[in-house]
Amino acid sequence: MTSSDHTASRRTVLTAFAAAAAAGAPLIGQLAAATPAAAFDPNSTTEYPSNTALYKDPDLVEGNQYGRRWRRHDRFDVKLSEKSDYARTAILALHGGGIEKGTSELALGIAGYDPGDLVGADNLPAPAILPTTYDYFLFEGLLSEGNKALHVTSKNCDDHIALSLARSHFNVLSLHGCTFDQIKLPTSEFPTTGNRAVAVVGGLNPAFRAALVTEIKNAGFQAVDAYNSKYSSTLGEFNGSHVTNPCNLTMLGMGAQLELTGELRASLFGDYDSRSGRATTWNQSGGRFEAFRDACRRAVATVEATQPIL
């Protein structure tokens, strides 16, 4: 999603400096007149222009206001007589935690892990709960409120780990959250008083999009291809088309993105409102979380089946 750069609230020092210079104050006086930059404002409607800018903000501390979790699985081939498989797909949640709620937990589930248990005995990574696992990256807002201020537009993401994962895989599935009102689907098919739980499937890989739409619908959920002519006129902001969107920074130059309405995300958890609630009740939604997770995993498997490692 697009927004103006997160710069206005960071200019206090420069503004004071310029004002002092205009008044003819000496250099030392100019520096003394400059006041500290404005503190981080959780109610701000402007965005950081990049992850780098966010990470450099002295008002933000990793582990307090935001956090990152990632996993790259250890794979190797030391046999000259055999060819081993290689990781083809990575799962991303660039706006996880409290920013776009539910995307962290769903990313972990699709990657093959329990969203509520990432640390095992002796602080080792917890074992997978599904037989096939995928590499993953999560950026998560950890504030009690105001996490939207930590949102960095996907096309501006420059987190080194997220980009390295994207560029070393054939496929990326990137998970995002939106509201039903934002996507403005035709009311003839999606009345505002009807089922507002919808997945918008984007990204530049048409085969991946088709597999996701098919599997998500077969699992009993509503899904639309953002490039379908019936919806494309209103879904440009949600179609994952930008070439610098990490979902498209793959080895193939294309990937897939899911924009999930709040109603859909909320339906996947017993308790959707808090981070701890989502982590502990993902398996208390009457099977909806597992159904959506497995639909995405089947779509990934379908695409990977056409991508042999040479």
Coordinates of C-alpha atoms in Angstrom, one line a residue:
M1 CA 0.0 0.0 0.0
T2 CA 1.2 3.5 -0.8
S3 CA 1.8 6.4 1.6
S4 CA 3.9 9.5 1.9
D5 CA 7.4 9.2 3.2
H6 CA 8.0 9.2 6.9
T7 CA 10.1 12.4 7.0
A8 CA 8.0 15.3 8.2
S9 CA 8.3 14.5 11.9
R10 CA 12.0 14.0 11.6
R11 CA 13.0 17.5 10.4
T12 CA 12.9 19.4 13.7
V13 CA 16.6 19.7 14.1
L14 CA 17.1 20.9 10.5
T15 CA 14.2 23.4 10.8
A16 CA 15.6 24.9 13.9
F17 CA 19.1 25.1 12.4
A18 CA 17.8 26.9 9.3
A19 CA 15.8 29.4 11.4
A20 CA 18.9 30.2 13.5
A21 CA 21.0 30.6 10.4
A22 CA 18.5 33.0 8.9
A23 CA 18.7 35.1 12.1
G24 CA 22.4 35.4 11.8
A25 CA 23.3 33.4 14.9
P26 CA 26.8 32.0 15.1
L27 CA 27.4 28.3 14.4
I28 CA 27.5 27.2 18.1
G29 CA 24.3 29.1 18.7
Q30 CA 22.7 27.5 15.8
L31 CA 23.5 24.1 17.1
A32 CA 22.4 24.9 20.6
A33 CA 19.1 26.3 19.2
A34 CA 18.3 23.0 17.5
T35 CA 15.9 20.9 19.5
P36 CA 15.9 17.1 19.5
A37 CA 13.9 15.3 16.7
A38 CA 10.3 14.6 17.4
A39 CA 9.7 11.4 19.3
F40 CA 8.2 8.4 17.6
D41 CA 4.4 9.0 17.2
P42 CA 2.3 5.9 17.2
N43 CA -0.6 8.0 15.8
S44 CA 1.4 9.2 12.8
T45 CA -0.2 8.8 9.4
T46 CA 3.1 9.1 7.5
E47 CA 5.3 6.2 6.7
Y48 CA 9.0 5.5 7.0
P49 CA 10.4 5.5 3.5
S50 CA 12.3 2.2 4.1
N51 CA 13.1 -0.4 6.7
T52 CA 16.5 1.2 7.0
A53 CA 15.0 4.5 8.1
L54 CA 12.8 2.7 10.6
Y55 CA 15.7 0.7 12.0
K56 CA 17.8 3.9 12.4
D57 CA 15.1 5.8 14.3
P58 CA 16.6 6.2 17.9
D59 CA 13.1 6.1 19.3
L60 CA 12.6 2.5 18.2
V61 CA 14.3 -0.5 19.7
E62 CA 14.2 -3.9 18.1
G63 CA 12.6 -6.3 20.5
N64 CA 10.5 -3.6 22.1
Q65 CA 8.6 -1.7 19.5
Y66 CA 9.2 -4.1 16.7
G67 CA 10.8 -7.5 16.0
R68 CA 12.1 -9.7 13.3
R69 CA 12.0 -13.5 13.0
W70 CA 13.3 -15.6 10.2
R71 CA 14.4 -19.1 9.3
R72 CA 16.6 -20.4 6.5
H73 CA 16.7 -24.2 6.6
D74 CA 20.0 -26.0 6.4
R75 CA 20.2 -27.9 3.2
F76 CA 23.3 -29.3 1.5
D77 CA 24.5 -31.8 -1.0
V78 CA 27.9 -33.4 -0.6
K79 CA 27.4 -36.5 -2.8
L80 CA 28.8 -36.4 -6.3
S81 CA 26.6 -39.2 -7.5
E82 CA 23.3 -37.8 -6.4
K83 CA 21.3 -34.6 -6.8
S84 CA 19.5 -33.2 -3.8
D85 CA 16.5 -31.0 -3.7
Y86 CA 16.7 -27.2 -3.0
A87 CA 14.4 -24.7 -1.4
R88 CA 12.1 -23.2 -3.9
T89 CA 9.7 -21.1 -1.8
A90 CA 9.9 -18.6 1.0
I91 CA 6.9 -17.2 3.0
L92 CA 7.0 -13.5 4.1
A93 CA 4.9 -11.4 6.5
L94 CA 6.3 -7.9 6.0
H95 CA 3.6 -6.3 8.2
G96 CA 3.1 -8.9 10.9
G97 CA 2.4 -8.6 14.6
G98 CA 0.0 -5.9 15.3
I99 CA 0.4 -4.1 12.0
E100 CA -1.7 -6.4 9.8
K101 CA -2.9 -8.9 12.4
G102 CA -2.9 -12.6 11.7
T103 CA -0.3 -12.5 8.9
S104 CA 2.6 -13.5 11.2
E105 CA 0.7 -16.6 12.5
L106 CA -0.5 -17.6 9.1
A107 CA 3.0 -17.2 7.5
L108 CA 4.4 -19.5 10.2
G109 CA 1.6 -22.0 9.7
I110 CA 2.1 -22.1 5.9
A111 CA 5.8 -22.5 6.5
G112 CA 5.1 -25.6 8.5
Y113 CA 5.4 -24.4 12.1
D114 CA 3.2 -23.9 15.1
P115 CA 2.5 -20.2 15.3
G116 CA 2.6 -20.4 19.1
D117 CA 5.8 -22.3 19.6
L118 CA 9.0 -21.2 17.9
V119 CA 11.4 -22.1 20.6
G120 CA 12.1 -25.6 21.8
A121 CA 14.2 -27.2 24.5
D122 CA 17.5 -25.4 25.3
N123 CA 16.3 -22.4 23.1
L124 CA 16.6 -24.4 19.9
P125 CA 14.1 -23.8 17.1
A126 CA 10.9 -25.7 17.7
P127 CA 10.4 -28.7 15.4
A128 CA 8.1 -28.4 12.4
I129 CA 4.5 -29.6 12.8
L130 CA 4.1 -30.4 9.1
P131 CA 6.3 -32.7 6.9
T132 CA 7.3 -30.0 4.4
T133 CA 8.8 -26.7 5.6
Y134 CA 9.6 -23.4 3.9
D135 CA 12.0 -20.6 4.7
Y136 CA 10.2 -17.6 6.2
F137 CA 10.7 -14.0 7.3
L138 CA 8.5 -11.9 9.6
F139 CA 8.6 -8.2 10.5
E140 CA 6.3 -7.6 13.5
G141 CA 4.9 -4.6 15.3
L142 CA 5.0 -5.2 19.0
L143 CA 3.3 -2.1 20.3
S144 CA 0.2 -2.3 22.5
E145 CA -1.4 0.1 20.0
G146 CA -0.4 2.3 17.1
N147 CA 1.4 -0.4 15.2
K148 CA 0.2 1.1 11.9
A149 CA 3.0 3.7 12.3
L150 CA 5.5 0.8 11.7
H151 CA 4.1 0.0 8.3
V152 CA 6.7 0.2 5.4
T153 CA 5.2 0.0 1.9
S154 CA 6.2 -3.3 0.4
K155 CA 7.9 -1.8 -2.6
N156 CA 10.1 0.2 -0.2
C157 CA 11.2 -2.8 1.8
D158 CA 15.0 -3.0 2.0
D159 CA 15.4 -5.4 4.9
H160 CA 18.5 -7.4 4.0
I161 CA 17.2 -10.7 5.2
A162 CA 13.9 -10.4 3.6
L163 CA 15.5 -9.5 0.3
S164 CA 18.1 -12.2 0.4
L165 CA 15.4 -14.8 1.0
A166 CA 13.3 -13.5 -1.9
R167 CA 16.2 -13.4 -4.3
S168 CA 17.4 -16.9 -3.5
H169 CA 14.0 -18.6 -4.1
F170 CA 11.9 -19.4 -7.2
N171 CA 8.8 -18.3 -5.3
V172 CA 7.7 -16.0 -2.6
L173 CA 4.3 -16.0 -1.0
S174 CA 3.9 -12.6 0.8
L175 CA 0.9 -12.2 3.3
H176 CA -0.8 -8.9 3.9
G177 CA -3.9 -7.5 5.5
C178 CA -6.5 -5.0 4.2
T179 CA -10.1 -4.1 4.9
F180 CA -13.1 -5.1 2.8
D181 CA -14.0 -1.5 2.2
Q182 CA -10.6 -0.7 0.7
I183 CA -10.7 -3.3 -2.0
K184 CA -14.1 -2.0 -3.4
L185 CA -15.2 -5.3 -5.0
P186 CA -18.4 -5.1 -7.2
T187 CA -21.4 -5.1 -4.9
S188 CA -23.3 -7.3 -7.4
E189 CA -21.0 -10.2 -6.4
F190 CA -19.8 -9.0 -3.0
P191 CA -22.6 -7.1 -1.2
T192 CA -21.5 -5.0 1.7
T193 CA -24.0 -6.9 3.9
G194 CA -22.7 -10.3 2.7
N195 CA -19.6 -12.3 3.4
R196 CA -16.7 -9.8 3.8
A197 CA -14.0 -12.5 4.3
V198 CA -12.1 -12.3 1.0
A199 CA -8.6 -13.1 -0.2
V200 CA -7.2 -10.9 -3.0
V201 CA -4.5 -12.8 -4.9
G202 CA -1.8 -10.7 -6.5
G203 CA 1.8 -10.9 -7.6
L204 CA 3.4 -11.2 -11.1
N205 CA 3.3 -15.0 -11.3
P206 CA 0.1 -15.9 -13.1
A207 CA 0.5 -19.7 -12.4
F208 CA 1.0 -19.1 -8.7
R209 CA -2.0 -16.8 -8.6
A210 CA -4.2 -19.3 -10.4
A211 CA -3.2 -22.1 -8.0
L212 CA -3.9 -20.0 -5.0
V213 CA -7.3 -18.9 -6.2
T214 CA -8.3 -22.4 -7.0
E215 CA -7.1 -24.0 -3.8
I216 CA -8.5 -21.2 -1.5
K217 CA -11.9 -21.4 -3.2
N218 CA -11.8 -25.2 -3.0
A219 CA -11.2 -24.9 0.7
G220 CA -14.4 -22.9 1.1
F221 CA -13.1 -19.4 1.1
Q222 CA -13.7 -16.4 -1.2
A223 CA -10.8 -15.5 -3.4
V224 CA -10.3 -13.2 -6.4
D225 CA -7.4 -12.8 -8.8
A226 CA -6.4 -9.1 -8.7
Y227 CA -5.7 -9.2 -12.4
N228 CA -9.1 -10.5 -13.4
S229 CA -10.8 -7.8 -15.5
K230 CA -13.8 -7.9 -13.3
Y231 CA -11.8 -6.6 -10.3
S232 CA -8.6 -5.1 -11.7
S233 CA -10.0 -1.5 -12.0
T234 CA -10.2 -1.2 -8.2
L235 CA -7.5 -3.6 -7.1
G236 CA -4.4 -1.8 -8.5
E237 CA -3.2 -0.9 -5.1
F238 CA -3.6 -4.5 -3.9
N239 CA -2.3 -6.4 -6.9
G240 CA 1.3 -6.8 -5.9
S241 CA 2.5 -5.7 -9.3
H242 CA 5.5 -3.5 -8.3
V243 CA 8.8 -4.9 -9.5
T244 CA 10.5 -4.0 -6.2
N245 CA 7.8 -5.7 -4.1
P246 CA 9.7 -8.6 -2.4
C247 CA 7.2 -11.0 -3.7
N248 CA 8.5 -10.3 -7.2
L249 CA 12.2 -10.1 -6.3
T250 CA 12.6 -13.9 -6.8
M251 CA 15.0 -15.8 -9.1
L252 CA 12.1 -15.7 -11.6
G253 CA 11.3 -12.1 -11.2
M254 CA 7.7 -12.9 -10.1
G255 CA 5.8 -14.2 -7.1
A256 CA 2.5 -14.1 -5.3
Q257 CA 0.9 -11.9 -2.7
L258 CA -2.3 -12.3 -0.6
E259 CA -4.3 -9.4 0.7
L260 CA -6.6 -10.7 3.3
T261 CA -9.6 -8.8 4.7
G262 CA -9.9 -8.3 8.4
E263 CA -13.0 -10.5 8.5
L264 CA -11.1 -13.3 6.9
R265 CA -8.1 -13.0 9.2
A266 CA -10.3 -12.8 12.3
S267 CA -12.2 -15.9 11.3
L268 CA -9.0 -18.0 11.5
F269 CA -8.5 -17.6 15.2
G270 CA -10.4 -18.2 18.4
D271 CA -9.0 -15.0 19.8
Y272 CA -7.9 -12.5 17.1
D273 CA -7.5 -9.4 19.1
S274 CA -4.1 -9.9 20.8
R275 CA -0.8 -11.4 19.7
S276 CA -0.8 -14.0 22.5
G277 CA -4.4 -14.8 21.7
R278 CA -3.7 -15.4 18.1
A279 CA -0.6 -17.5 18.9
T280 CA -2.6 -19.8 21.2
T281 CA -5.9 -20.0 19.4
W282 CA -5.0 -20.5 15.8
N283 CA -6.2 -24.2 16.2
Q284 CA -9.5 -23.1 17.8
S285 CA -11.3 -21.7 14.8
G286 CA -13.3 -24.8 13.8
G287 CA -10.6 -25.8 11.4
R288 CA -10.6 -22.6 9.3
F289 CA -7.0 -21.7 10.0
E290 CA -5.8 -25.2 9.1
A291 CA -8.0 -25.2 5.9
F292 CA -6.6 -21.9 4.7
R293 CA -3.1 -22.8 5.6
D294 CA -3.3 -26.1 3.8
A295 CA -4.9 -24.5 0.7
C296 CA -1.9 -22.2 0.4
R297 CA 0.5 -25.1 0.9
R298 CA -1.2 -27.1 -1.8
A299 CA -0.9 -24.1 -4.2
V300 CA 2.8 -23.9 -3.4
A301 CA 3.2 -27.6 -4.0
T302 CA 1.4 -27.2 -7.4
V303 CA 3.8 -24.5 -8.5
E304 CA 6.9 -26.2 -7.2
A305 CA 6.0 -29.4 -9.1
T306 CA 6.6 -27.5 -12.4
Q307 CA 10.0 -26.2 -11.2
P308 CA 12.6 -28.9 -11.3
I309 CA 16.1 -28.0 -10.0
L310 CA 18.5 -28.4 -12.9

